[in-house]
Amino acid sequence: MTEQNIALRSATISVLVENESGVLARVIGLFSGRGYNIDSLTVAPVERDRSKSRITIVTSGTEMVIEQIKAQLGRLVPVYRVQDLSKEGPHLARELALIKVVGTGEARQEALRLADAFRARVIDASTESFIFELTGATDKLDAFLDLMRPLGLAEVSRTGVAAIVRGKATIE
Amino acid sequence: MDGSIKTTEIMKSGAEAVLRALKDQGVDVIFGYPGGAVLPIYDAIFQQNAIRHILVRHEQAAVHAAEGYARSTGKVGVVLVTSGPGATNAVTGLVDALMDSIPIVCLTGQVPTHLIGNDAFQEADTTGITRQATKHNYLVKRSEDLSRVMHEAFHVAKTGRPGPVLIDLPKDILINPAPYAEPSSQPHRSYKPRTTPDARKVAEAVALMKRAERPIVYSGGGVINAGPEAAKLLIEFVRLTGFPCTSTLMGLGAYPASDPQFLGMLGMHGTYEANMVMHGCDVMLNMGARFDDRVTGRLNAFSQGSKKIHVDIDPSSLNKSVMVDVGIVGDATETLRALIAAWKADTHPQDREALAKWWQQIDVWRSKNSLRFTQPHDPGSIIKPQYAIERLYKATRGQAKETYVTTEVGQHQMWAAQHFKFDKPNRWMTSGGLGTMGYGLPAAMGVQVAHPDALVIDIAGEASILMNIQEMGTLAQYRLPVKIFILNNQYMGMVRQWQELLHGNRYSESYSEALPDFVKLAESFHAVGLRAEKVEDLDRVIAEMLAVDRPVIADICVDQKENVFPMIPSGAAHNEMLLGPEHKANSGGYNGGSVTDEGLVLV
Ligand SMILES: Cc1cc2nc3c(=O)[nH]c(=O)nc-3n(C[C@H](O)[C@H](O)[C@H](O)COP(=O)(O)OP(=O)(O)OC[C@H]3O[C@@H](n4cnc5c(N)ncnc54)[C@H](O)[C@@H]3O)c2cc1C
Ligand SMILES: Cc1ncc(C[n+]2csc(CCOP(=O)(O)OP(=O)(O)O)c2C)c(N)n1
Ligand SMILES: [Mg+2]
């Protein structure tokens, strides 16, 4: 095996599927059954008539494994298209997090200042807590969470990644 | 899809719509077993004559029978079982068909829609359980989806890489009236397998092969899947190029075994010449095979010096375990046709001299005669299992009937693959990928149903045959004259062989204790029982078996300690083959302990 085959890479894969029951279980079963990683997974209908859904998966593996993941996804019967965003030109990837920080005094002030710097919105506040809403790339969210940890980070809910290719090209 | 519906009529019940769909799909026989959830379908079966139902004795056997039917005809095999235990019993058969790419449609009953999820009587989450056991599966929740799903299931089962498709049918859907639409000509919305190869890749492949000095064609089950035309084209291509040809277990019969350009099976128990050729070739054409671990041996030692061309209809087969230089997604028939045309169009001359040298080398390897065995002929001598297969093969050659062979799983399966020579496709049915003991008898049943006038033989082991022995009842009921040829070595021989070679002769739980008397067992199932104990009995027993027009069990008592050779131990390379007992390890390893711990964990 060559170096290229051993090196791990992360891949963001978009899958356009028929919106039918069991389709998410097929995708997840494929990953668990064949031992592939799932770092993030999101799914929602994207057509007006709700007939198709888009699944975005962030995974990692050797080049050979990632090619295999794409081929395996492609052979599922309800799958229309598999797109490797990490390969098909530049793309945008975003996720949203709701972050609860509990605290008072100086820590509370510091949390608010940092939230401002990260453009996180305050969507709920009490005398002892904030809930921030933050959208951005995964590493931006990670960085913000790292800063909040010593300041009273209490709970997090993240959506996982949604991603799309730049420019006028589409998945279909 | 709705736009494509030609005529819609309302059927009295969903069950009638199911039967109508089967008929419109050209189904003439189904293998099944009744139960509460599918009683509406059984009622509809009772009231018609177009479709024949074969009542098996266990649902697993229904699936294997449908596999035998499908593999020997090229058609889709159809199974009907009830909910809960009926469905769970069918799971082994479904996985078997998935691993070996056999087109099956399996109908399962389900509790009525309003009870799903309530732990109702005989409820199982059948679509959940079989999601990874099928190519695709459906739960029909609305009557208006029923006929579309039925037709789609056949389309998915037989196109692309074939496989089993399951349809779960709640009882209310079977009872309520349902609209029926004929098969639509419109392709599936999302499922569109590719069959036509990329012309540039075909040209690239031909350019490589024209310049080959040490080529090999490695053909597999995909050529059988593609149909008899693919086998014809394979022969044409191999003759045109002058290349040697080897085959996987699943591909046997596509290229005639009696042809001098055929090197026999490759892989773990393949011939010396086939494996040495794979190891030393400079250009390899893989036609519809999947670089299975039984074939490649240790991956980082597999055919390191070759350029590899891989043709497969399933894109996920390409670069799955072995990286190839030219990967072609396409159907074997279409691709072979394209390769032949491109070979003729490419004016680059072939290096005939190098090819002649390659053949000389091959002849040297061949002269090892790696499948040899010694059968003593003094009266009273014990029968060698290889000899039994050889004599059986010879005897069937004299028959006017077409011969079909199925097997169980174990040493007998390998000896059958090595010593029974297949010259036509679709004559050899075996469980390769899953290796399911108990496959052979029901599969033979399905073959015999499809080919009532043919000679159908299940080459069996005494342990495997007991796994679906209840199907003797089915043979009797439908007068299916299947011949069960048991190589009775009183051991789970394949297990014993591994214990001998890898676990210091500790034969843990692999002795076939308390066997039935197979002759009496046959008789109690209204069949004929025969036994050969000594070499002088063998030909007579075979002749008798072939002469009776009834089901037969022939109990052939063979040498208990015989091992299958050649053998590439797990984790070894192709050129590290054991050729016979003389190569065998002192206990605990090969060639003086060269089996590594890494090899030991492999199966
Ligand atoms: C005890 C035991 C020992 C075994 N020992 C050996 C051994 O020594 N040697 C050996 O070879 N096997 C052996 N096997 C069998 C082995 O496990 C595999 O089942 C077998 O090698 C796979 O065969 P194949 O590569 O031809 O693939 P198959 O499983 O037959 O798969 C067919 C391939 O063709 C593709 N395909 C399907 N349709 C088409 C089409 N229309 N056009 C093009 N491609 C298509 C499929 O996508 C798939 O990749 C053994 C099995 C058992 C149980
Ligand atoms: C259902 C199932 N269980 C277990 C095995 C493991 N196994 C493979 S071969 C074998 C022994 C088969 O014995 P027999 O049928 O007598 O055949 P022999 O090897 O002796 O020819 C076993 C147990 C299997 N392949 N299938
Ligand atoms: Mg045995």
mmCIF file with all atom_site columns, C-alpha atoms in Angstrom, chain B residues 259-387:
data_model
loop_
_atom_site.group_PDB
_atom_site.id
_atom_site.type_symbol
_atom_site.label_atom_id
_atom_site.label_alt_id
_atom_site.label_comp_id
_atom_site.label_asym_id
_atom_site.label_entity_id
_atom_site.label_seq_id
_atom_site.pdbx_PDB_ins_code
_atom_site.Cartn_x
_atom_site.Cartn_y
_atom_site.Cartn_z
_atom_site.occupancy
_atom_site.B_iso_or_equiv
_atom_site.pdbx_formal_charge
_atom_site.auth_seq_id
_atom_site.auth_comp_id
_atom_site.auth_asym_id
_atom_site.auth_atom_id
_atom_site.pdbx_PDB_model_num
ATOM 1   C CA . ASP B 1 259 ? -10.569 -26.920 -22.279 1.00 0.00 ? 259 ASP B CA 1
ATOM 2   C CA . PRO B 1 260 ? -6.741  -26.819 -22.279 1.00 0.00 ? 260 PRO B CA 1
ATOM 3   C CA . GLN B 1 261 ? -6.702  -23.049 -21.680 1.00 0.00 ? 261 GLN B CA 1
ATOM 4   C CA . PHE B 1 262 ? -8.486  -23.583 -18.355 1.00 0.00 ? 262 PHE B CA 1
ATOM 5   C CA . LEU B 1 263 ? -6.235  -23.831 -15.307 1.00 0.00 ? 263 LEU B CA 1
ATOM 6   C CA . GLY B 1 264 ? -8.867  -24.961 -12.827 1.00 0.00 ? 264 GLY B CA 1
ATOM 7   C CA . MET B 1 265 ? -10.120 -23.100 -9.779  1.00 0.00 ? 265 MET B CA 1
ATOM 8   C CA . LEU B 1 266 ? -7.854  -20.630 -7.988  1.00 0.00 ? 266 LEU B CA 1
ATOM 9   C CA . GLY B 1 267 ? -7.643  -19.627 -4.353  1.00 0.00 ? 267 GLY B CA 1
ATOM 10  C CA . MET B 1 268 ? -7.315  -21.387 -1.022  1.00 0.00 ? 268 MET B CA 1
ATOM 11  C CA . HIS B 1 269 ? -8.051  -24.805 -2.514  1.00 0.00 ? 269 HIS B CA 1
ATOM 12  C CA . GLY B 1 270 ? -7.308  -23.953 -6.117  1.00 0.00 ? 270 GLY B CA 1
ATOM 13  C CA . THR B 1 271 ? -4.764  -25.649 -8.362  1.00 0.00 ? 271 THR B CA 1
ATOM 14  C CA . TYR B 1 272 ? -1.058  -24.989 -8.099  1.00 0.00 ? 272 TYR B CA 1
ATOM 15  C CA . GLU B 1 273 ? -0.898  -23.650 -11.652 1.00 0.00 ? 273 GLU B CA 1
ATOM 16  C CA . ALA B 1 274 ? -3.823  -21.254 -11.201 1.00 0.00 ? 274 ALA B CA 1
ATOM 17  C CA . ASN B 1 275 ? -2.339  -19.733 -8.063  1.00 0.00 ? 275 ASN B CA 1
ATOM 18  C CA . MET B 1 276 ? 1.207   -19.563 -9.408  1.00 0.00 ? 276 MET B CA 1
ATOM 19  C CA . VAL B 1 277 ? -0.109  -17.831 -12.520 1.00 0.00 ? 277 VAL B CA 1
ATOM 20  C CA . MET B 1 278 ? -1.994  -15.293 -10.398 1.00 0.00 ? 278 MET B CA 1
ATOM 21  C CA . HIS B 1 279 ? 1.151   -14.727 -8.356  1.00 0.00 ? 279 HIS B CA 1
ATOM 22  C CA . GLY B 1 280 ? 3.454   -14.273 -11.326 1.00 0.00 ? 280 GLY B CA 1
ATOM 23  C CA . CYS B 1 281 ? 1.292   -12.631 -13.979 1.00 0.00 ? 281 CYS B CA 1
ATOM 24  C CA . ASP B 1 282 ? 1.982   -9.183  -15.405 1.00 0.00 ? 282 ASP B CA 1
ATOM 25  C CA . VAL B 1 283 ? -1.574  -8.397  -16.553 1.00 0.00 ? 283 VAL B CA 1
ATOM 26  C CA . MET B 1 284 ? -4.710  -9.694  -14.829 1.00 0.00 ? 284 MET B CA 1
ATOM 27  C CA . LEU B 1 285 ? -8.233  -9.383  -16.176 1.00 0.00 ? 285 LEU B CA 1
ATOM 28  C CA . ASN B 1 286 ? -10.753 -9.898  -13.372 1.00 0.00 ? 286 ASN B CA 1
ATOM 29  C CA . MET B 1 287 ? -14.098 -10.532 -15.037 1.00 0.00 ? 287 MET B CA 1
ATOM 30  C CA . GLY B 1 288 ? -16.970 -10.492 -12.527 1.00 0.00 ? 288 GLY B CA 1
ATOM 31  C CA . ALA B 1 289 ? -15.068 -11.714 -9.478  1.00 0.00 ? 289 ALA B CA 1
ATOM 32  C CA . ARG B 1 290 ? -14.642 -9.802  -6.240  1.00 0.00 ? 290 ARG B CA 1
ATOM 33  C CA . PHE B 1 291 ? -11.087 -10.439 -4.963  1.00 0.00 ? 291 PHE B CA 1
ATOM 34  C CA . ASP B 1 292 ? -12.500 -12.509 -2.129  1.00 0.00 ? 292 ASP B CA 1
ATOM 35  C CA . ASP B 1 293 ? -10.125 -13.379 0.710   1.00 0.00 ? 293 ASP B CA 1
ATOM 36  C CA . ARG B 1 294 ? -10.402 -17.099 -0.169  1.00 0.00 ? 294 ARG B CA 1
ATOM 37  C CA . VAL B 1 295 ? -8.866  -16.080 -3.487  1.00 0.00 ? 295 VAL B CA 1
ATOM 38  C CA . THR B 1 296 ? -6.306  -13.403 -2.677  1.00 0.00 ? 296 THR B CA 1
ATOM 39  C CA . GLY B 1 297 ? -4.699  -14.896 0.395   1.00 0.00 ? 297 GLY B CA 1
ATOM 40  C CA . ARG B 1 298 ? -2.520  -12.335 2.180   1.00 0.00 ? 298 ARG B CA 1
ATOM 41  C CA . LEU B 1 299 ? -3.359  -9.058  0.471   1.00 0.00 ? 299 LEU B CA 1
ATOM 42  C CA . ASN B 1 300 ? 0.054   -7.454  0.629   1.00 0.00 ? 300 ASN B CA 1
ATOM 43  C CA . ALA B 1 301 ? 1.519   -10.479 -1.131  1.00 0.00 ? 301 ALA B CA 1
ATOM 44  C CA . PHE B 1 302 ? -1.228  -10.816 -3.727  1.00 0.00 ? 302 PHE B CA 1
ATOM 45  C CA . SER B 1 303 ? 0.004   -10.630 -7.314  1.00 0.00 ? 303 SER B CA 1
ATOM 46  C CA . GLN B 1 304 ? 2.302   -7.711  -6.588  1.00 0.00 ? 304 GLN B CA 1
ATOM 47  C CA . GLY B 1 305 ? 3.829   -7.444  -10.031 1.00 0.00 ? 305 GLY B CA 1
ATOM 48  C CA . SER B 1 306 ? 0.678   -7.201  -12.115 1.00 0.00 ? 306 SER B CA 1
ATOM 49  C CA . LYS B 1 307 ? -1.400  -4.504  -13.738 1.00 0.00 ? 307 LYS B CA 1
ATOM 50  C CA . LYS B 1 308 ? -4.970  -5.259  -12.811 1.00 0.00 ? 308 LYS B CA 1
ATOM 51  C CA . ILE B 1 309 ? -8.126  -4.727  -14.831 1.00 0.00 ? 309 ILE B CA 1
ATOM 52  C CA . HIS B 1 310 ? -11.384 -5.281  -12.948 1.00 0.00 ? 310 HIS B CA 1
ATOM 53  C CA . VAL B 1 311 ? -14.810 -5.533  -14.573 1.00 0.00 ? 311 VAL B CA 1
ATOM 54  C CA . ASP B 1 312 ? -17.767 -5.496  -12.178 1.00 0.00 ? 312 ASP B CA 1
ATOM 55  C CA . ILE B 1 313 ? -21.335 -4.253  -12.369 1.00 0.00 ? 313 ILE B CA 1
ATOM 56  C CA . ASP B 1 314 ? -21.167 -3.030  -8.772  1.00 0.00 ? 314 ASP B CA 1
ATOM 57  C CA . PRO B 1 315 ? -18.992 0.091   -8.379  1.00 0.00 ? 315 PRO B CA 1
ATOM 58  C CA . SER B 1 316 ? -18.409 -0.791  -4.721  1.00 0.00 ? 316 SER B CA 1
ATOM 59  C CA . SER B 1 317 ? -16.555 -3.945  -5.767  1.00 0.00 ? 317 SER B CA 1
ATOM 60  C CA . LEU B 1 318 ? -13.837 -1.888  -7.447  1.00 0.00 ? 318 LEU B CA 1
ATOM 61  C CA . ASN B 1 319 ? -10.868 -1.009  -5.218  1.00 0.00 ? 319 ASN B CA 1
ATOM 62  C CA . LYS B 1 320 ? -12.622 -2.564  -2.215  1.00 0.00 ? 320 LYS B CA 1
ATOM 63  C CA . SER B 1 321 ? -9.759  -4.792  -1.113  1.00 0.00 ? 321 SER B CA 1
ATOM 64  C CA . VAL B 1 322 ? -7.371  -4.719  -4.060  1.00 0.00 ? 322 VAL B CA 1
ATOM 65  C CA . MET B 1 323 ? -6.442  -1.465  -5.813  1.00 0.00 ? 323 MET B CA 1
ATOM 66  C CA . VAL B 1 324 ? -6.698  -1.891  -9.575  1.00 0.00 ? 324 VAL B CA 1
ATOM 67  C CA . ASP B 1 325 ? -5.167  -0.034  -12.498 1.00 0.00 ? 325 ASP B CA 1
ATOM 68  C CA . VAL B 1 326 ? -8.230  -0.068  -14.748 1.00 0.00 ? 326 VAL B CA 1
ATOM 69  C CA . GLY B 1 327 ? -11.631 -0.340  -13.049 1.00 0.00 ? 327 GLY B CA 1
ATOM 70  C CA . ILE B 1 328 ? -14.547 -0.854  -15.405 1.00 0.00 ? 328 ILE B CA 1
ATOM 71  C CA . VAL B 1 329 ? -18.125 -0.616  -14.173 1.00 0.00 ? 329 VAL B CA 1
ATOM 72  C CA . GLY B 1 330 ? -20.225 -2.701  -16.516 1.00 0.00 ? 330 GLY B CA 1
ATOM 73  C CA . ASP B 1 331 ? -22.168 -5.852  -17.190 1.00 0.00 ? 331 ASP B CA 1
ATOM 74  C CA . ALA B 1 332 ? -19.971 -8.814  -18.109 1.00 0.00 ? 332 ALA B CA 1
ATOM 75  C CA . THR B 1 333 ? -21.827 -9.495  -21.367 1.00 0.00 ? 333 THR B CA 1
ATOM 76  C CA . GLU B 1 334 ? -21.606 -5.933  -22.596 1.00 0.00 ? 334 GLU B CA 1
ATOM 77  C CA . THR B 1 335 ? -18.029 -5.503  -21.450 1.00 0.00 ? 335 THR B CA 1
ATOM 78  C CA . LEU B 1 336 ? -16.797 -8.767  -22.977 1.00 0.00 ? 336 LEU B CA 1
ATOM 79  C CA . ARG B 1 337 ? -18.434 -7.779  -26.245 1.00 0.00 ? 337 ARG B CA 1
ATOM 80  C CA . ALA B 1 338 ? -16.723 -4.385  -26.079 1.00 0.00 ? 338 ALA B CA 1
ATOM 81  C CA . LEU B 1 339 ? -13.357 -5.965  -25.181 1.00 0.00 ? 339 LEU B CA 1
ATOM 82  C CA . ILE B 1 340 ? -13.561 -8.364  -28.117 1.00 0.00 ? 340 ILE B CA 1
ATOM 83  C CA . ALA B 1 341 ? -14.377 -5.528  -30.527 1.00 0.00 ? 341 ALA B CA 1
ATOM 84  C CA . ALA B 1 342 ? -11.624 -3.310  -29.102 1.00 0.00 ? 342 ALA B CA 1
ATOM 85  C CA . TRP B 1 343 ? -9.097  -6.163  -29.190 1.00 0.00 ? 343 TRP B CA 1
ATOM 86  C CA . LYS B 1 344 ? -9.837  -6.676  -32.880 1.00 0.00 ? 344 LYS B CA 1
ATOM 87  C CA . ALA B 1 345 ? -9.718  -2.941  -33.587 1.00 0.00 ? 345 ALA B CA 1
ATOM 88  C CA . ASP B 1 346 ? -6.407  -2.359  -31.790 1.00 0.00 ? 346 ASP B CA 1
ATOM 89  C CA . THR B 1 347 ? -3.666  -2.977  -34.323 1.00 0.00 ? 347 THR B CA 1
ATOM 90  C CA . HIS B 1 348 ? -0.845  -3.359  -31.808 1.00 0.00 ? 348 HIS B CA 1
ATOM 91  C CA . PRO B 1 349 ? 0.568   -6.851  -32.278 1.00 0.00 ? 349 PRO B CA 1
ATOM 92  C CA . GLN B 1 350 ? 0.450   -9.286  -29.417 1.00 0.00 ? 350 GLN B CA 1
ATOM 93  C CA . ASP B 1 351 ? 3.758   -10.617 -28.083 1.00 0.00 ? 351 ASP B CA 1
ATOM 94  C CA . ARG B 1 352 ? 3.095   -14.203 -29.125 1.00 0.00 ? 352 ARG B CA 1
ATOM 95  C CA . GLU B 1 353 ? 6.605   -15.301 -28.234 1.00 0.00 ? 353 GLU B CA 1
ATOM 96  C CA . ALA B 1 354 ? 6.296   -14.131 -24.642 1.00 0.00 ? 354 ALA B CA 1
ATOM 97  C CA . LEU B 1 355 ? 2.903   -15.785 -24.414 1.00 0.00 ? 355 LEU B CA 1
ATOM 98  C CA . ALA B 1 356 ? 4.359   -19.077 -25.655 1.00 0.00 ? 356 ALA B CA 1
ATOM 99  C CA . LYS B 1 357 ? 7.044   -18.869 -22.962 1.00 0.00 ? 357 LYS B CA 1
ATOM 100 C CA . TRP B 1 358 ? 4.367   -18.175 -20.362 1.00 0.00 ? 358 TRP B CA 1
ATOM 101 C CA . TRP B 1 359 ? 2.499   -21.275 -21.461 1.00 0.00 ? 359 TRP B CA 1
ATOM 102 C CA . GLN B 1 360 ? 5.691   -23.314 -21.162 1.00 0.00 ? 360 GLN B CA 1
ATOM 103 C CA . GLN B 1 361 ? 6.060   -22.132 -17.587 1.00 0.00 ? 361 GLN B CA 1
ATOM 104 C CA . ILE B 1 362 ? 2.409   -22.942 -16.952 1.00 0.00 ? 362 ILE B CA 1
ATOM 105 C CA . ASP B 1 363 ? 2.927   -26.456 -18.274 1.00 0.00 ? 363 ASP B CA 1
ATOM 106 C CA . VAL B 1 364 ? 5.760   -26.943 -15.804 1.00 0.00 ? 364 VAL B CA 1
ATOM 107 C CA . TRP B 1 365 ? 3.481   -25.898 -12.955 1.00 0.00 ? 365 TRP B CA 1
ATOM 108 C CA . ARG B 1 366 ? 0.713   -28.048 -14.346 1.00 0.00 ? 366 ARG B CA 1
ATOM 109 C CA . SER B 1 367 ? 2.952   -31.081 -14.407 1.00 0.00 ? 367 SER B CA 1
ATOM 110 C CA . LYS B 1 368 ? 2.919   -31.032 -10.586 1.00 0.00 ? 368 LYS B CA 1
ATOM 111 C CA . ASN B 1 369 ? -0.579  -32.408 -10.986 1.00 0.00 ? 369 ASN B CA 1
ATOM 112 C CA . SER B 1 370 ? -1.643  -30.727 -7.775  1.00 0.00 ? 370 SER B CA 1
ATOM 113 C CA . LEU B 1 371 ? -5.033  -32.454 -7.530  1.00 0.00 ? 371 LEU B CA 1
ATOM 114 C CA . ARG B 1 372 ? -3.500  -35.913 -7.552  1.00 0.00 ? 372 ARG B CA 1
ATOM 115 C CA . PHE B 1 373 ? -4.455  -38.521 -4.991  1.00 0.00 ? 373 PHE B CA 1
ATOM 116 C CA . THR B 1 374 ? -3.821  -42.200 -4.565  1.00 0.00 ? 374 THR B CA 1
ATOM 117 C CA . GLN B 1 375 ? -6.668  -44.658 -4.513  1.00 0.00 ? 375 GLN B CA 1
ATOM 118 C CA . PRO B 1 376 ? -5.659  -48.202 -3.547  1.00 0.00 ? 376 PRO B CA 1
ATOM 119 C CA . HIS B 1 377 ? -7.628  -50.725 -5.555  1.00 0.00 ? 377 HIS B CA 1
ATOM 120 C CA . ASP B 1 378 ? -7.179  -53.954 -3.617  1.00 0.00 ? 378 ASP B CA 1
ATOM 121 C CA . PRO B 1 379 ? -10.562 -55.316 -2.610  1.00 0.00 ? 379 PRO B CA 1
ATOM 122 C CA . GLY B 1 380 ? -11.579 -53.988 0.774   1.00 0.00 ? 380 GLY B CA 1
ATOM 123 C CA . SER B 1 381 ? -9.701  -50.703 0.297   1.00 0.00 ? 381 SER B CA 1
ATOM 124 C CA . ILE B 1 382 ? -11.216 -47.629 1.791   1.00 0.00 ? 382 ILE B CA 1
ATOM 125 C CA . ILE B 1 383 ? -12.661 -45.125 -0.693  1.00 0.00 ? 383 ILE B CA 1
ATOM 126 C CA . LYS B 1 384 ? -10.829 -41.851 -1.181  1.00 0.00 ? 384 LYS B CA 1
ATOM 127 C CA . PRO B 1 385 ? -13.315 -38.971 -1.349  1.00 0.00 ? 385 PRO B CA 1
ATOM 128 C CA . GLN B 1 386 ? -11.646 -37.496 -4.435  1.00 0.00 ? 386 GLN B CA 1
ATOM 129 C CA . TYR B 1 387 ? -11.985 -40.855 -6.181  1.00 0.00 ? 387 TYR B CA 1
#
